[in-house]
Coordinates of C-alpha atoms and ligand atoms in Angstrom, one line a residue:
M1 CA 180.3 124.5 181.6
E2 CA 180.5 121.2 179.7
E3 CA 176.8 120.4 179.0
S4 CA 175.7 116.9 179.7
R5 CA 176.2 114.6 176.8
I6 CA 174.7 111.2 177.4
A7 CA 177.0 108.7 175.7
Q8 CA 175.2 106.4 173.4
P9 CA 176.4 103.1 171.9
I10 CA 177.5 103.2 168.3
G11 CA 174.8 101.4 166.2
I12 CA 171.8 102.6 168.2
A13 CA 168.9 103.5 165.9
L14 CA 168.0 107.2 165.5
D15 CA 164.5 106.8 167.1
R16 CA 166.0 105.2 170.2
F17 CA 168.8 107.8 170.4
I18 CA 166.2 110.6 170.3
K19 CA 164.1 109.0 173.0
N20 CA 167.2 108.4 175.2
N21 CA 168.2 112.0 174.9
Q22 CA 164.9 113.8 174.8
E23 CA 164.9 115.0 178.4
Q24 CA 167.9 117.1 177.3
F25 CA 165.6 119.0 175.0
Q26 CA 164.4 122.1 176.9
Y27 CA 160.9 121.9 175.6
A28 CA 158.2 119.3 175.5
S29 CA 160.4 116.4 174.6
G30 CA 158.0 114.4 172.4
E31 CA 157.7 117.2 170.0
L32 CA 161.4 117.2 169.0
S33 CA 161.2 113.5 168.5
Q34 CA 158.3 114.0 166.1
L35 CA 160.0 116.8 164.2
L36 CA 163.3 114.9 163.7
R37 CA 161.3 111.8 162.8
D38 CA 159.4 113.8 160.1
I39 CA 162.6 115.2 158.7
A40 CA 164.3 111.8 158.8
L41 CA 161.3 110.2 157.0
A42 CA 161.3 112.8 154.2
S43 CA 165.1 112.4 153.8
K44 CA 164.6 108.7 153.3
V45 CA 162.2 109.4 150.4
V46 CA 164.5 112.0 148.9
N47 CA 167.4 109.7 149.2
R48 CA 165.5 107.0 147.3
E49 CA 164.6 109.5 144.5
I50 CA 168.2 110.8 144.3
N51 CA 169.6 107.3 144.0
K52 CA 167.4 106.5 141.0
A53 CA 167.6 109.9 139.4
G54 CA 169.4 108.6 136.4
L55 CA 166.7 106.0 135.8
I56 CA 163.6 108.1 135.8
D57 CA 162.9 111.5 134.4
I58 CA 163.8 113.6 137.5
M59 CA 167.2 114.9 136.5
G60 CA 167.8 118.3 134.9
A61 CA 166.2 121.6 135.3
M62 CA 162.5 122.4 135.9
G63 CA 162.7 125.4 133.6
S64 CA 161.6 127.6 136.7
Q65 CA 163.6 129.7 139.2
N66 CA 163.6 129.8 143.0
S67 CA 163.3 132.8 145.3
G68 CA 166.9 133.7 144.5
G69 CA 166.5 133.5 140.8
E70 CA 168.5 130.3 140.7
N71 CA 167.4 127.6 138.2
Q72 CA 165.4 124.9 140.0
Q73 CA 166.3 121.3 139.3
K74 CA 163.5 118.8 139.2
L75 CA 164.8 117.2 142.4
D76 CA 164.8 120.6 144.2
V77 CA 161.0 120.8 143.7
L78 CA 160.5 117.1 144.6
A79 CA 162.5 117.5 147.7
N80 CA 160.7 120.6 148.8
I81 CA 157.4 118.8 148.3
R82 CA 158.6 115.8 150.4
F83 CA 159.8 117.9 153.3
T84 CA 156.9 120.3 153.3
R85 CA 154.4 117.3 153.2
A86 CA 156.2 115.5 156.0
L87 CA 156.4 118.5 158.3
S88 CA 152.8 119.5 157.5
K89 CA 151.5 116.0 158.4
G90 CA 153.6 115.9 161.6
G91 CA 151.7 118.8 163.1
E92 CA 154.6 120.1 165.2
A93 CA 155.6 122.9 162.8
C94 CA 153.6 126.1 162.5
A95 CA 155.6 127.6 159.6
L96 CA 158.2 126.6 157.0
I97 CA 160.9 128.8 155.4
S98 CA 162.3 127.2 152.3
E99 CA 164.8 128.2 149.6
E100 CA 162.3 127.0 147.1
T101 CA 159.4 129.3 148.2
E102 CA 159.3 133.1 148.1
S103 CA 157.4 133.6 151.4
Y104 CA 157.1 131.3 154.4
V105 CA 154.6 128.5 154.2
D106 CA 151.9 128.6 156.9
L107 CA 151.5 125.0 158.2
N108 CA 149.5 124.9 161.4
N109 CA 148.7 127.6 163.9
D110 CA 148.8 125.0 166.7
G111 CA 152.4 124.1 165.8
K112 CA 155.1 125.3 168.2
Y113 CA 158.1 125.2 165.9
V114 CA 159.4 127.1 162.8
I115 CA 161.5 125.1 160.4
A116 CA 164.0 126.8 158.0
I117 CA 165.2 124.4 155.2
D118 CA 167.3 124.2 152.1
P119 CA 165.6 121.0 150.8
L120 CA 168.4 120.1 148.4
D121 CA 171.5 122.2 148.4
G122 CA 174.0 121.7 145.6
S123 CA 171.3 120.3 143.4
S124 CA 173.1 121.3 140.2
N125 CA 175.5 118.5 141.1
I126 CA 172.7 115.9 140.8
D127 CA 173.2 115.2 137.1
V128 CA 176.9 114.6 137.6
N129 CA 176.5 112.3 140.6
V130 CA 178.2 114.5 143.1
S131 CA 177.1 114.5 146.8
I132 CA 174.3 116.9 147.7
G133 CA 172.6 117.8 150.9
T134 CA 169.6 119.0 152.9
I135 CA 170.1 121.7 155.6
F136 CA 167.6 122.5 158.3
S137 CA 167.1 124.7 161.4
I138 CA 164.4 124.4 164.1
Y139 CA 163.2 127.4 166.0
R140 CA 160.6 127.7 168.7
R141 CA 157.7 130.1 167.7
I142 CA 157.6 133.3 169.8
S143 CA 153.9 134.2 169.3
P144 CA 151.2 132.3 171.3
V145 CA 150.4 128.8 170.0
G146 CA 147.0 128.7 168.3
T147 CA 147.4 132.2 166.9
P148 CA 148.5 133.3 163.4
I149 CA 152.2 133.3 162.7
Q150 CA 153.9 136.6 163.3
P151 CA 157.0 138.2 161.6
E152 CA 159.0 137.7 164.8
D153 CA 158.4 134.0 164.6
I154 CA 160.1 133.9 161.2
L155 CA 163.1 136.2 161.4
Q156 CA 164.9 134.8 164.4
K157 CA 168.6 134.9 165.1
G158 CA 170.7 131.7 164.8
T159 CA 171.3 131.8 168.6
D160 CA 167.5 131.1 168.9
Q161 CA 167.8 127.8 167.1
V162 CA 166.7 124.8 169.3
A163 CA 168.0 122.2 166.8
A164 CA 169.8 122.1 163.5
G165 CA 171.1 119.4 161.1
Y166 CA 172.0 118.3 157.6
I167 CA 171.5 115.2 155.5
L168 CA 174.4 114.3 153.2
Y169 CA 173.4 112.2 150.2
G170 CA 176.9 110.9 149.5
S171 CA 178.7 107.6 149.1
S172 CA 176.6 106.9 152.1
T173 CA 173.6 108.9 153.4
M174 CA 174.1 110.6 156.8
L175 CA 172.0 112.6 159.1
V176 CA 174.0 114.9 161.4
Y177 CA 172.2 117.1 164.0
T178 CA 172.4 118.9 167.3
T179 CA 169.9 120.1 169.9
G180 CA 172.5 122.1 171.7
H181 CA 174.1 119.2 173.5
G182 CA 176.8 118.2 171.0
V183 CA 176.7 116.8 167.5
N184 CA 175.9 113.2 166.5
G185 CA 176.0 111.6 163.1
F186 CA 173.8 108.7 161.8
T187 CA 174.4 106.6 158.8
Y188 CA 171.4 105.3 156.8
E189 CA 171.1 101.6 156.2
S190 CA 168.7 101.5 153.2
T191 CA 167.9 97.7 153.4
L192 CA 166.5 98.3 156.9
G193 CA 165.3 101.9 156.2
E194 CA 166.8 103.2 159.4
Y195 CA 169.5 105.6 160.5
F196 CA 172.1 104.2 163.0
L197 CA 174.5 106.2 165.2
S198 CA 177.9 106.0 163.5
H199 CA 179.6 109.3 164.6
A200 CA 179.0 109.9 168.3
D201 CA 179.7 113.3 169.9
L202 CA 181.4 114.7 166.7
R203 CA 184.2 117.3 167.4
M204 CA 185.6 119.5 164.7
P205 CA 189.5 119.6 164.9
P206 CA 190.4 123.0 166.3
D207 CA 192.9 123.6 163.5
G208 CA 193.3 122.2 160.0
K209 CA 195.1 122.4 156.6
I210 CA 192.2 122.2 154.1
F211 CA 190.6 125.3 152.6
S212 CA 187.4 125.2 150.5
I213 CA 186.7 128.2 148.3
N214 CA 185.8 128.8 144.6
E215 CA 189.0 130.5 143.4
G216 CA 187.4 131.1 140.0
Q217 CA 186.1 134.3 141.5
S218 CA 189.3 135.3 143.2
L219 CA 189.7 138.4 141.1
S220 CA 186.8 140.0 142.9
F221 CA 187.7 138.8 146.4
A222 CA 188.5 141.5 149.1
P223 CA 192.2 141.9 149.6
G224 CA 192.0 140.2 153.0
V225 CA 190.6 137.1 151.5
A226 CA 193.3 137.0 148.9
K227 CA 196.0 137.4 151.6
Y228 CA 194.5 134.6 153.7
L229 CA 194.6 132.3 150.6
D230 CA 198.2 133.2 150.0
Y231 CA 198.9 132.4 153.7
C232 CA 197.2 128.9 153.2
K233 CA 199.3 128.2 150.1
Q234 CA 202.6 129.5 151.7
N235 CA 201.9 127.0 154.5
G236 CA 201.2 124.1 152.2
F237 CA 197.5 123.7 152.9
T238 CA 195.3 121.6 150.6
A239 CA 192.6 123.1 148.4
R240 CA 189.4 121.0 148.3
Y241 CA 186.2 122.4 146.8
I242 CA 183.4 120.0 145.9
G243 CA 180.9 122.7 145.0
S244 CA 178.4 121.2 147.4
L245 CA 178.3 123.0 150.8
V246 CA 177.2 120.1 152.9
A247 CA 179.9 117.8 151.5
D248 CA 182.7 120.4 152.0
F249 CA 181.4 121.2 155.5
H250 CA 181.1 117.5 156.5
R251 CA 184.7 116.7 155.3
N252 CA 186.0 119.8 157.2
M253 CA 184.0 118.7 160.3
L254 CA 185.8 115.3 160.3
K255 CA 189.3 116.3 159.1
G256 CA 189.6 120.0 160.1
G257 CA 189.3 122.8 157.5
I258 CA 187.7 126.0 156.5
Y259 CA 184.9 126.7 154.0
I260 CA 184.6 130.2 152.6
Y261 CA 182.0 131.8 150.4
P262 CA 183.0 135.5 150.6
A263 CA 181.5 138.6 149.0
T264 CA 182.2 138.6 145.3
A265 CA 181.5 140.9 142.4
K266 CA 178.5 138.7 141.5
D267 CA 177.2 138.2 145.0
K268 CA 177.9 141.4 147.0
N269 CA 176.9 139.7 150.3
G270 CA 178.1 136.2 149.3
K271 CA 175.9 133.5 147.8
L272 CA 174.8 131.5 150.9
R273 CA 171.6 132.1 152.8
L274 CA 171.6 133.0 156.5
M275 CA 168.2 131.5 157.4
Y276 CA 168.5 128.0 155.9
E277 CA 172.1 127.4 155.2
C278 CA 174.5 129.4 157.4
N279 CA 172.7 129.4 160.7
A280 CA 172.2 125.6 160.8
L281 CA 175.8 124.9 159.9
A282 CA 177.0 127.6 162.3
F283 CA 175.1 125.9 165.1
I284 CA 176.5 122.5 164.3
A285 CA 180.0 123.9 163.9
E286 CA 180.0 125.7 167.2
Q287 CA 178.5 122.7 169.0
A288 CA 181.4 120.6 167.6
G289 CA 184.0 123.2 168.8
G290 CA 184.2 125.1 165.5
L291 CA 183.3 128.6 164.5
A292 CA 181.2 130.4 161.9
T293 CA 181.4 134.1 161.0
D294 CA 180.7 136.5 158.1
G295 CA 184.4 137.4 158.2
K296 CA 183.9 139.6 161.3
N297 CA 180.7 138.8 163.2
R298 CA 179.5 135.5 164.6
I299 CA 176.9 134.2 162.1
M300 CA 174.4 133.2 164.8
E301 CA 174.4 136.8 166.2
I302 CA 173.2 138.3 162.9
K303 CA 169.6 139.6 163.2
P304 CA 167.9 138.5 159.9
S305 CA 166.1 141.3 158.0
T306 CA 164.7 139.2 155.1
L307 CA 163.9 135.5 154.6
H308 CA 166.4 134.9 151.8
Q309 CA 169.2 137.2 153.1
R310 CA 172.7 136.3 151.9
V311 CA 175.8 136.6 154.1
P312 CA 179.5 136.0 153.5
F313 CA 180.3 132.6 155.2
Y314 CA 183.5 131.5 156.9
V315 CA 183.0 128.2 158.8
G316 CA 185.1 125.4 160.1
S317 CA 188.0 124.8 162.5
R318 CA 188.0 127.6 165.1
M319 CA 191.7 128.5 164.7
M320 CA 191.3 128.7 160.9
V321 CA 188.2 130.9 160.9
E322 CA 189.9 133.2 163.5
K323 CA 193.1 133.3 161.3
A324 CA 191.0 134.2 158.2
G325 CA 189.3 136.9 160.2
S326 CA 192.6 138.4 161.2
F327 CA 193.4 139.0 157.6
L328 CA 190.1 140.6 156.9
N329 CA 190.0 143.0 159.8
Ligands
P6P401 P1 179.8 128.3 143.3 C1 175.4 125.1 145.7 O1 174.7 125.9 144.7 C2 175.9 126.1 146.7 O2 174.8 126.7 147.3 C3 176.8 125.3 147.8 O3 176.3 124.0 148.0 C4 178.2 125.4 147.1 O4 179.2 125.3 148.1 C5 178.1 126.7 146.4 O5 176.8 127.1 146.1 C6 178.8 126.6 145.0 O6 178.8 127.9 144.5 O7 179.5 129.7 143.0 O8 181.2 128.0 143.8 O9 179.4 127.4 142.1

């Protein structure tokens, strides 16, 4: 059944849009507004720091590593601080799962929501001025409000998400999110410090001719992946790989396409993280008519076993993801 999508005029401010739609949110509506407001606020601060990165000493590596052993960029750490602080002050979140912290962060036992976030994905692109992004998922806690966080609050399946989104710090900065009633995109107007609806009820083209994959690792791809790439080339598809997941995903969302990060010799389960990268983009893709799998299974059906679990990731236009799967299985 087509869920109700309240049409909103292009140009409406994010706050007003959230208020106009909050009765669609199946839980206490004001809380979602507060959570999204907290995330939007933090993104405005991160956006400002990204835009002046070349002018102040926040480029380059920290000299430390994150939970996955990846070198942290200075802006990774800054972004993590900004989002953690905004969500902590907001009071709605009880726990935060972040790529930048080994365990989850206990925020507030009275909070009703768990946030999973990649504060700044693709941050190695910062120094070369390539688009980067923030990716987030919002879950409802399972254990009683007011009690300590439990493991079941943290390791929830993607189908349990109540909202998800990304911020793309690109030629313009955009916030794109869903609460399960379609996908809407907002463009940031920095002189006003506000996001405005620019892409109402986004729909991912059911098919496409763009494939995004790092073929530098193709020698270690499974045969089915190699065969699918041959199929793309034999049919004259275009290769586009920015090296920044949110940017590649957003382009495929608008133009149609598939993004693939498969298992490789280096990353036996792929490189991308289920909890704070794949689930959020899978939710958005499906809400826009697309599809996300690990090559075989629907991403959002995967039961997480660890916080920083990696999964192979095939996401984009439904017919392309299905076609890729037909070569793999
Ligand atoms: P590779 C960035 O580190 C990231 O997580 C995604 O944003 C991007 O698509 C991918 O990894 C790039 O990885 O191995 O192709 O450099």
